[in-house]
């Protein structure tokens, strides 16, 4: 596993969280319970802190970073799709960031919001709770439905189950 101490600070990983051996964690990174961190995800807590709330998942090839002295915070059940970049943002609970999206510094994503695949969320944008955000640059398109929230929560639960399954059964073979 590529876990690195930086300036005397080591990543903190809850025992129930699963961090794939091909992921990279550096410095001030805190991963809470039941999280799943996929291969090739990079969480770089060298300039500031990266905080991942319980039950969250960071999928393949995602990058999380932050400006000097800042915090990138994902509250519980964040769902970060393949290839997304989250740089210095704050995500309230139960958010989904779509594949290949970019979420910039000082962005605040309200609870139960969804950022569409390939969206670019510009610096400082504030997204109200239960919003669908899409586009280049991103804009609020509409309100999220109860059905969409239920689907998102079900997908996040599957990643929480995957974390537990990986602890039990994932083995490298030669």
mmCIF file with all atom_site columns, C-alpha atoms in Angstrom:
data_model
loop_
_atom_site.group_PDB
_atom_site.id
_atom_site.type_symbol
_atom_site.label_atom_id
_atom_site.label_alt_id
_atom_site.label_comp_id
_atom_site.label_asym_id
_atom_site.label_entity_id
_atom_site.label_seq_id
_atom_site.pdbx_PDB_ins_code
_atom_site.Cartn_x
_atom_site.Cartn_y
_atom_site.Cartn_z
_atom_site.occupancy
_atom_site.B_iso_or_equiv
_atom_site.pdbx_formal_charge
_atom_site.auth_seq_id
_atom_site.auth_comp_id
_atom_site.auth_asym_id
_atom_site.auth_atom_id
_atom_site.pdbx_PDB_model_num
ATOM 1   C CA . UNK A 1 1   ? 0.000   0.000   0.000   1.00 0.00 ? 1   UNK A CA 1
ATOM 2   C CA . UNK A 1 2   ? 1.378   3.431   -0.895  1.00 0.00 ? 2   UNK A CA 1
ATOM 3   C CA . UNK A 1 3   ? 0.852   5.281   2.380   1.00 0.00 ? 3   UNK A CA 1
ATOM 4   C CA . UNK A 1 4   ? 3.365   8.010   3.101   1.00 0.00 ? 4   UNK A CA 1
ATOM 5   C CA . UNK A 1 5   ? 4.190   10.083  6.132   1.00 0.00 ? 5   UNK A CA 1
ATOM 6   C CA . UNK A 1 6   ? 4.893   13.710  5.219   1.00 0.00 ? 6   UNK A CA 1
ATOM 7   C CA . UNK A 1 7   ? 6.417   16.285  7.584   1.00 0.00 ? 7   UNK A CA 1
ATOM 8   C CA . UNK A 1 8   ? 5.847   13.848  10.438  1.00 0.00 ? 8   UNK A CA 1
ATOM 9   C CA . UNK A 1 9   ? 2.138   13.367  9.693   1.00 0.00 ? 9   UNK A CA 1
ATOM 10  C CA . UNK A 1 10  ? 0.780   9.958   8.700   1.00 0.00 ? 10  UNK A CA 1
ATOM 11  C CA . UNK A 1 11  ? -2.555  9.182   7.067   1.00 0.00 ? 11  UNK A CA 1
ATOM 12  C CA . UNK A 1 12  ? -5.151  7.900   9.535   1.00 0.00 ? 12  UNK A CA 1
ATOM 13  C CA . UNK A 1 13  ? -7.292  5.017   8.273   1.00 0.00 ? 13  UNK A CA 1
ATOM 14  C CA . UNK A 1 14  ? -10.157 3.464   10.221  1.00 0.00 ? 14  UNK A CA 1
ATOM 15  C CA . UNK A 1 15  ? -9.748  -0.333  10.450  1.00 0.00 ? 15  UNK A CA 1
ATOM 16  C CA . UNK A 1 16  ? -13.054 -0.943  8.621   1.00 0.00 ? 16  UNK A CA 1
ATOM 17  C CA . UNK A 1 17  ? -12.058 1.272   5.678   1.00 0.00 ? 17  UNK A CA 1
ATOM 18  C CA . UNK A 1 18  ? -10.517 -0.473  2.688   1.00 0.00 ? 18  UNK A CA 1
ATOM 19  C CA . UNK A 1 19  ? -7.655  1.234   0.874   1.00 0.00 ? 19  UNK A CA 1
ATOM 20  C CA . UNK A 1 20  ? -6.529  -0.655  -2.213  1.00 0.00 ? 20  UNK A CA 1
ATOM 21  C CA . UNK A 1 21  ? -2.784  -1.394  -2.320  1.00 0.00 ? 21  UNK A CA 1
ATOM 22  C CA . UNK A 1 22  ? -2.490  0.621   -5.542  1.00 0.00 ? 22  UNK A CA 1
ATOM 23  C CA . UNK A 1 23  ? -3.995  3.773   -4.014  1.00 0.00 ? 23  UNK A CA 1
ATOM 24  C CA . UNK A 1 24  ? -1.714  6.555   -2.746  1.00 0.00 ? 24  UNK A CA 1
ATOM 25  C CA . UNK A 1 25  ? -2.237  8.456   0.519   1.00 0.00 ? 25  UNK A CA 1
ATOM 26  C CA . UNK A 1 26  ? 0.171   11.183  1.567   1.00 0.00 ? 26  UNK A CA 1
ATOM 27  C CA . UNK A 1 27  ? 0.332   13.140  4.824   1.00 0.00 ? 27  UNK A CA 1
ATOM 28  C CA . UNK A 1 28  ? -2.710  14.685  6.497   1.00 0.00 ? 28  UNK A CA 1
ATOM 29  C CA . UNK A 1 29  ? -5.387  12.282  5.256   1.00 0.00 ? 29  UNK A CA 1
ATOM 30  C CA . UNK A 1 30  ? -8.131  10.932  7.507   1.00 0.00 ? 30  UNK A CA 1
ATOM 31  C CA . UNK A 1 31  ? -10.385 8.130   6.280   1.00 0.00 ? 31  UNK A CA 1
ATOM 32  C CA . UNK A 1 32  ? -13.323 7.238   8.510   1.00 0.00 ? 32  UNK A CA 1
ATOM 33  C CA . UNK A 1 33  ? -15.187 3.929   8.918   1.00 0.00 ? 33  UNK A CA 1
ATOM 34  C CA . UNK A 1 34  ? -16.509 1.780   6.070   1.00 0.00 ? 34  UNK A CA 1
ATOM 35  C CA . UNK A 1 35  ? -14.893 3.760   3.263   1.00 0.00 ? 35  UNK A CA 1
ATOM 36  C CA . UNK A 1 36  ? -13.661 2.284   -0.015  1.00 0.00 ? 36  UNK A CA 1
ATOM 37  C CA . UNK A 1 37  ? -10.590 3.787   -1.708  1.00 0.00 ? 37  UNK A CA 1
ATOM 38  C CA . UNK A 1 38  ? -10.037 2.266   -5.157  1.00 0.00 ? 38  UNK A CA 1
ATOM 39  C CA . UNK A 1 39  ? -6.863  1.517   -7.127  1.00 0.00 ? 39  UNK A CA 1
ATOM 40  C CA . UNK A 1 40  ? -4.979  4.563   -8.431  1.00 0.00 ? 40  UNK A CA 1
ATOM 41  C CA . UNK A 1 41  ? -6.875  7.016   -6.247  1.00 0.00 ? 41  UNK A CA 1
ATOM 42  C CA . UNK A 1 42  ? -4.524  9.708   -4.918  1.00 0.00 ? 42  UNK A CA 1
ATOM 43  C CA . UNK A 1 43  ? -5.283  11.619  -1.724  1.00 0.00 ? 43  UNK A CA 1
ATOM 44  C CA . UNK A 1 44  ? -2.520  14.174  -1.256  1.00 0.00 ? 44  UNK A CA 1
ATOM 45  C CA . UNK A 1 45  ? -2.554  15.774  2.186   1.00 0.00 ? 45  UNK A CA 1
ATOM 46  C CA . UNK A 1 46  ? 0.759   17.559  1.810   1.00 0.00 ? 46  UNK A CA 1
ATOM 47  C CA . UNK A 1 47  ? -0.367  21.210  1.554   1.00 0.00 ? 47  UNK A CA 1
ATOM 48  C CA . UNK A 1 48  ? -3.532  20.812  3.635   1.00 0.00 ? 48  UNK A CA 1
ATOM 49  C CA . UNK A 1 49  ? -5.864  18.154  5.020   1.00 0.00 ? 49  UNK A CA 1
ATOM 50  C CA . UNK A 1 50  ? -8.061  15.605  3.255   1.00 0.00 ? 50  UNK A CA 1
ATOM 51  C CA . UNK A 1 51  ? -10.973 14.324  5.381   1.00 0.00 ? 51  UNK A CA 1
ATOM 52  C CA . UNK A 1 52  ? -13.152 11.474  4.129   1.00 0.00 ? 52  UNK A CA 1
ATOM 53  C CA . UNK A 1 53  ? -16.390 10.866  6.026   1.00 0.00 ? 53  UNK A CA 1
ATOM 54  C CA . UNK A 1 54  ? -17.711 7.470   7.033   1.00 0.00 ? 54  UNK A CA 1
ATOM 55  C CA . UNK A 1 55  ? -19.131 5.276   4.298   1.00 0.00 ? 55  UNK A CA 1
ATOM 56  C CA . UNK A 1 56  ? -17.617 7.280   1.434   1.00 0.00 ? 56  UNK A CA 1
ATOM 57  C CA . UNK A 1 57  ? -16.028 5.846   -1.683  1.00 0.00 ? 57  UNK A CA 1
ATOM 58  C CA . UNK A 1 58  ? -13.282 7.280   -3.862  1.00 0.00 ? 58  UNK A CA 1
ATOM 59  C CA . UNK A 1 59  ? -13.153 5.357   -7.125  1.00 0.00 ? 59  UNK A CA 1
ATOM 60  C CA . UNK A 1 60  ? -10.335 4.576   -9.580  1.00 0.00 ? 60  UNK A CA 1
ATOM 61  C CA . UNK A 1 61  ? -8.012  7.360   -10.702 1.00 0.00 ? 61  UNK A CA 1
ATOM 62  C CA . UNK A 1 62  ? -9.591  10.078  -8.542  1.00 0.00 ? 62  UNK A CA 1
ATOM 63  C CA . UNK A 1 63  ? -7.427  12.895  -7.216  1.00 0.00 ? 63  UNK A CA 1
ATOM 64  C CA . UNK A 1 64  ? -8.116  14.783  -3.988  1.00 0.00 ? 64  UNK A CA 1
ATOM 65  C CA . UNK A 1 65  ? -5.893  17.713  -3.054  1.00 0.00 ? 65  UNK A CA 1
ATOM 66  C CA . UNK A 1 66  ? -6.158  21.154  -1.454  1.00 0.00 ? 66  UNK A CA 1
ATOM 67  C CA . UNK A 1 67  ? -4.436  24.527  -1.332  1.00 0.00 ? 67  UNK A CA 1
ATOM 68  C CA . UNK A 1 68  ? -1.898  25.335  1.360   1.00 0.00 ? 68  UNK A CA 1
ATOM 69  C CA . UNK A 1 69  ? -3.404  25.305  4.861   1.00 0.00 ? 69  UNK A CA 1
ATOM 70  C CA . UNK A 1 70  ? -6.908  24.412  3.619   1.00 0.00 ? 70  UNK A CA 1
ATOM 71  C CA . UNK A 1 71  ? -9.154  21.358  4.134   1.00 0.00 ? 71  UNK A CA 1
ATOM 72  C CA . UNK A 1 72  ? -10.870 19.204  1.523   1.00 0.00 ? 72  UNK A CA 1
ATOM 73  C CA . UNK A 1 73  ? -13.806 17.648  3.424   1.00 0.00 ? 73  UNK A CA 1
ATOM 74  C CA . UNK A 1 74  ? -16.221 14.993  2.273   1.00 0.00 ? 74  UNK A CA 1
ATOM 75  C CA . UNK A 1 75  ? -18.981 14.259  4.761   1.00 0.00 ? 75  UNK A CA 1
ATOM 76  C CA . UNK A 1 76  ? -20.466 10.793  5.200   1.00 0.00 ? 76  UNK A CA 1
ATOM 77  C CA . UNK A 1 77  ? -21.494 8.710   2.197   1.00 0.00 ? 77  UNK A CA 1
ATOM 78  C CA . UNK A 1 78  ? -19.711 10.804  -0.424  1.00 0.00 ? 78  UNK A CA 1
ATOM 79  C CA . UNK A 1 79  ? -19.554 8.956   -3.735  1.00 0.00 ? 79  UNK A CA 1
ATOM 80  C CA . UNK A 1 80  ? -16.697 10.118  -5.995  1.00 0.00 ? 80  UNK A CA 1
ATOM 81  C CA . UNK A 1 81  ? -16.909 8.637   -9.501  1.00 0.00 ? 81  UNK A CA 1
ATOM 82  C CA . UNK A 1 82  ? -14.063 7.282   -11.598 1.00 0.00 ? 82  UNK A CA 1
ATOM 83  C CA . UNK A 1 83  ? -11.472 9.853   -12.607 1.00 0.00 ? 83  UNK A CA 1
ATOM 84  C CA . UNK A 1 84  ? -12.966 12.803  -10.723 1.00 0.00 ? 84  UNK A CA 1
ATOM 85  C CA . UNK A 1 85  ? -10.869 15.584  -9.205  1.00 0.00 ? 85  UNK A CA 1
ATOM 86  C CA . UNK A 1 86  ? -11.922 17.241  -5.968  1.00 0.00 ? 86  UNK A CA 1
ATOM 87  C CA . UNK A 1 87  ? -9.629  20.129  -5.057  1.00 0.00 ? 87  UNK A CA 1
ATOM 88  C CA . UNK A 1 88  ? -10.269 21.887  -1.774  1.00 0.00 ? 88  UNK A CA 1
ATOM 89  C CA . UNK A 1 89  ? -14.048 21.487  -1.791  1.00 0.00 ? 89  UNK A CA 1
ATOM 90  C CA . UNK A 1 90  ? -16.555 20.769  0.963   1.00 0.00 ? 90  UNK A CA 1
ATOM 91  C CA . UNK A 1 91  ? -19.172 18.118  0.216   1.00 0.00 ? 91  UNK A CA 1
ATOM 92  C CA . UNK A 1 92  ? -22.062 17.697  2.595   1.00 0.00 ? 92  UNK A CA 1
ATOM 93  C CA . UNK A 1 93  ? -23.484 14.239  3.292   1.00 0.00 ? 93  UNK A CA 1
ATOM 94  C CA . UNK A 1 94  ? -24.733 11.904  0.565   1.00 0.00 ? 94  UNK A CA 1
ATOM 95  C CA . UNK A 1 95  ? -23.266 13.762  -2.437  1.00 0.00 ? 95  UNK A CA 1
ATOM 96  C CA . UNK A 1 96  ? -22.293 12.104  -5.698  1.00 0.00 ? 96  UNK A CA 1
ATOM 97  C CA . UNK A 1 97  ? -19.551 13.527  -7.912  1.00 0.00 ? 97  UNK A CA 1
ATOM 98  C CA . UNK A 1 98  ? -19.825 12.067  -11.411 1.00 0.00 ? 98  UNK A CA 1
ATOM 99  C CA . UNK A 1 99  ? -17.078 10.455  -13.420 1.00 0.00 ? 99  UNK A CA 1
ATOM 100 C CA . UNK A 1 100 ? -14.358 12.792  -14.750 1.00 0.00 ? 100 UNK A CA 1
ATOM 101 C CA . UNK A 1 101 ? -15.838 15.829  -13.014 1.00 0.00 ? 101 UNK A CA 1
ATOM 102 C CA . UNK A 1 102 ? -13.666 18.594  -11.604 1.00 0.00 ? 102 UNK A CA 1
ATOM 103 C CA . UNK A 1 103 ? -14.733 20.279  -8.364  1.00 0.00 ? 103 UNK A CA 1
ATOM 104 C CA . UNK A 1 104 ? -12.513 23.252  -7.546  1.00 0.00 ? 104 UNK A CA 1
ATOM 105 C CA . UNK A 1 105 ? -11.384 25.128  -4.422  1.00 0.00 ? 105 UNK A CA 1
ATOM 106 C CA . UNK A 1 106 ? -13.872 26.745  -2.051  1.00 0.00 ? 106 UNK A CA 1
ATOM 107 C CA . UNK A 1 107 ? -16.811 24.904  -3.609  1.00 0.00 ? 107 UNK A CA 1
ATOM 108 C CA . UNK A 1 108 ? -19.594 23.937  -1.218  1.00 0.00 ? 108 UNK A CA 1
ATOM 109 C CA . UNK A 1 109 ? -21.865 21.127  -2.409  1.00 0.00 ? 109 UNK A CA 1
ATOM 110 C CA . UNK A 1 110 ? -25.108 20.846  -0.424  1.00 0.00 ? 110 UNK A CA 1
ATOM 111 C CA . UNK A 1 111 ? -26.363 17.545  0.991   1.00 0.00 ? 111 UNK A CA 1
ATOM 112 C CA . UNK A 1 112 ? -27.824 14.956  -1.395  1.00 0.00 ? 112 UNK A CA 1
ATOM 113 C CA . UNK A 1 113 ? -26.587 16.777  -4.494  1.00 0.00 ? 113 UNK A CA 1
ATOM 114 C CA . UNK A 1 114 ? -25.279 15.197  -7.680  1.00 0.00 ? 114 UNK A CA 1
ATOM 115 C CA . UNK A 1 115 ? -22.594 16.625  -9.941  1.00 0.00 ? 115 UNK A CA 1
ATOM 116 C CA . UNK A 1 116 ? -23.030 15.160  -13.426 1.00 0.00 ? 116 UNK A CA 1
ATOM 117 C CA . UNK A 1 117 ? -20.239 13.334  -15.223 1.00 0.00 ? 117 UNK A CA 1
ATOM 118 C CA . UNK A 1 118 ? -17.613 15.613  -16.791 1.00 0.00 ? 118 UNK A CA 1
ATOM 119 C CA . UNK A 1 119 ? -18.940 18.762  -15.117 1.00 0.00 ? 119 UNK A CA 1
ATOM 120 C CA . UNK A 1 120 ? -16.564 21.579  -14.169 1.00 0.00 ? 120 UNK A CA 1
ATOM 121 C CA . UNK A 1 121 ? -17.596 23.183  -10.867 1.00 0.00 ? 121 UNK A CA 1
ATOM 122 C CA . UNK A 1 122 ? -15.798 26.530  -10.733 1.00 0.00 ? 122 UNK A CA 1
ATOM 123 C CA . UNK A 1 123 ? -13.987 27.932  -7.696  1.00 0.00 ? 123 UNK A CA 1
ATOM 124 C CA . UNK A 1 124 ? -16.257 29.279  -4.988  1.00 0.00 ? 124 UNK A CA 1
ATOM 125 C CA . UNK A 1 125 ? -19.544 27.903  -6.327  1.00 0.00 ? 125 UNK A CA 1
ATOM 126 C CA . UNK A 1 126 ? -22.195 27.182  -3.690  1.00 0.00 ? 126 UNK A CA 1
ATOM 127 C CA . UNK A 1 127 ? -24.619 24.394  -4.609  1.00 0.00 ? 127 UNK A CA 1
ATOM 128 C CA . UNK A 1 128 ? -27.871 24.184  -2.637  1.00 0.00 ? 128 UNK A CA 1
ATOM 129 C CA . UNK A 1 129 ? -28.912 20.813  -1.154  1.00 0.00 ? 129 UNK A CA 1
ATOM 130 C CA . UNK A 1 130 ? -30.569 18.282  -3.476  1.00 0.00 ? 130 UNK A CA 1
ATOM 131 C CA . UNK A 1 131 ? -29.317 19.935  -6.655  1.00 0.00 ? 131 UNK A CA 1
ATOM 132 C CA . UNK A 1 132 ? -28.281 18.404  -9.961  1.00 0.00 ? 132 UNK A CA 1
ATOM 133 C CA . UNK A 1 133 ? -25.262 20.272  -11.295 1.00 0.00 ? 133 UNK A CA 1
ATOM 134 C CA . UNK A 1 134 ? -24.033 19.866  -14.881 1.00 0.00 ? 134 UNK A CA 1
ATOM 135 C CA . UNK A 1 135 ? -22.047 21.582  -17.608 1.00 0.00 ? 135 UNK A CA 1
ATOM 136 C CA . UNK A 1 136 ? -18.857 23.476  -18.424 1.00 0.00 ? 136 UNK A CA 1
ATOM 137 C CA . UNK A 1 137 ? -18.909 25.594  -16.356 1.00 0.00 ? 137 UNK A CA 1
ATOM 138 C CA . UNK A 1 138 ? -21.373 23.800  -14.114 1.00 0.00 ? 138 UNK A CA 1
ATOM 139 C CA . UNK A 1 139 ? -24.744 25.246  -13.207 1.00 0.00 ? 139 UNK A CA 1
ATOM 140 C CA . UNK A 1 140 ? -27.652 24.002  -11.134 1.00 0.00 ? 140 UNK A CA 1
ATOM 141 C CA . UNK A 1 141 ? -29.995 22.286  -13.587 1.00 0.00 ? 141 UNK A CA 1
ATOM 142 C CA . UNK A 1 142 ? -32.810 21.116  -11.320 1.00 0.00 ? 142 UNK A CA 1
ATOM 143 C CA . UNK A 1 143 ? -33.742 19.611  -7.970  1.00 0.00 ? 143 UNK A CA 1
ATOM 144 C CA . UNK A 1 144 ? -32.871 15.949  -7.216  1.00 0.00 ? 144 UNK A CA 1
ATOM 145 C CA . UNK A 1 145 ? -35.837 13.593  -6.845  1.00 0.00 ? 145 UNK A CA 1
ATOM 146 C CA . UNK A 1 146 ? -36.434 11.136  -4.008  1.00 0.00 ? 146 UNK A CA 1
ATOM 147 C CA . UNK A 1 147 ? -35.956 8.274   -6.486  1.00 0.00 ? 147 UNK A CA 1
ATOM 148 C CA . UNK A 1 148 ? -32.524 9.615   -7.495  1.00 0.00 ? 148 UNK A CA 1
ATOM 149 C CA . UNK A 1 149 ? -31.494 9.944   -3.845  1.00 0.00 ? 149 UNK A CA 1
ATOM 150 C CA . UNK A 1 150 ? -32.606 6.366   -3.174  1.00 0.00 ? 150 UNK A CA 1
ATOM 151 C CA . UNK A 1 151 ? -30.596 5.132   -6.189  1.00 0.00 ? 151 UNK A CA 1
ATOM 152 C CA . UNK A 1 152 ? -27.512 7.055   -5.068  1.00 0.00 ? 152 UNK A CA 1
ATOM 153 C CA . UNK A 1 153 ? -27.782 5.713   -1.510  1.00 0.00 ? 153 UNK A CA 1
ATOM 154 C CA . UNK A 1 154 ? -28.148 2.149   -2.813  1.00 0.00 ? 154 UNK A CA 1
ATOM 155 C CA . UNK A 1 155 ? -25.025 2.534   -4.953  1.00 0.00 ? 155 UNK A CA 1
ATOM 156 C CA . UNK A 1 156 ? -23.086 3.930   -2.002  1.00 0.00 ? 156 UNK A CA 1
ATOM 157 C CA . UNK A 1 157 ? -24.205 0.994   0.171   1.00 0.00 ? 157 UNK A CA 1
ATOM 158 C CA . UNK A 1 158 ? -22.833 -1.376  -2.489  1.00 0.00 ? 158 UNK A CA 1
ATOM 159 C CA . UNK A 1 159 ? -19.425 0.321   -2.168  1.00 0.00 ? 159 UNK A CA 1
ATOM 160 C CA . UNK A 1 160 ? -19.598 -0.020  1.628   1.00 0.00 ? 160 UNK A CA 1
ATOM 161 C CA . UNK A 1 161 ? -20.272 -3.738  1.127   1.00 0.00 ? 161 UNK A CA 1
ATOM 162 C CA . UNK A 1 162 ? -17.376 -3.850  -1.353  1.00 0.00 ? 162 UNK A CA 1
ATOM 163 C CA . UNK A 1 163 ? -15.021 -2.457  1.305   1.00 0.00 ? 163 UNK A CA 1
ATOM 164 C CA . UNK A 1 164 ? -16.016 -5.256  3.693   1.00 0.00 ? 164 UNK A CA 1
ATOM 165 C CA . UNK A 1 165 ? -15.792 -7.880  0.923   1.00 0.00 ? 165 UNK A CA 1
ATOM 166 C CA . UNK A 1 166 ? -12.308 -6.672  -0.040  1.00 0.00 ? 166 UNK A CA 1
ATOM 167 C CA . UNK A 1 167 ? -11.104 -7.021  3.548   1.00 0.00 ? 167 UNK A CA 1
ATOM 168 C CA . UNK A 1 168 ? -12.381 -10.603 3.572   1.00 0.00 ? 168 UNK A CA 1
ATOM 169 C CA . UNK A 1 169 ? -11.577 -11.876 0.103   1.00 0.00 ? 169 UNK A CA 1
ATOM 170 C CA . UNK A 1 170 ? -9.294  -9.661  -2.026  1.00 0.00 ? 170 UNK A CA 1
ATOM 171 C CA . UNK A 1 171 ? -5.977  -11.444 -2.571  1.00 0.00 ? 171 UNK A CA 1
ATOM 172 C CA . UNK A 1 172 ? -3.218  -10.741 -5.044  1.00 0.00 ? 172 UNK A CA 1
ATOM 173 C CA . UNK A 1 173 ? -2.419  -13.716 -7.279  1.00 0.00 ? 173 UNK A CA 1
ATOM 174 C CA . UNK A 1 174 ? 0.766   -14.354 -9.233  1.00 0.00 ? 174 UNK A CA 1
#
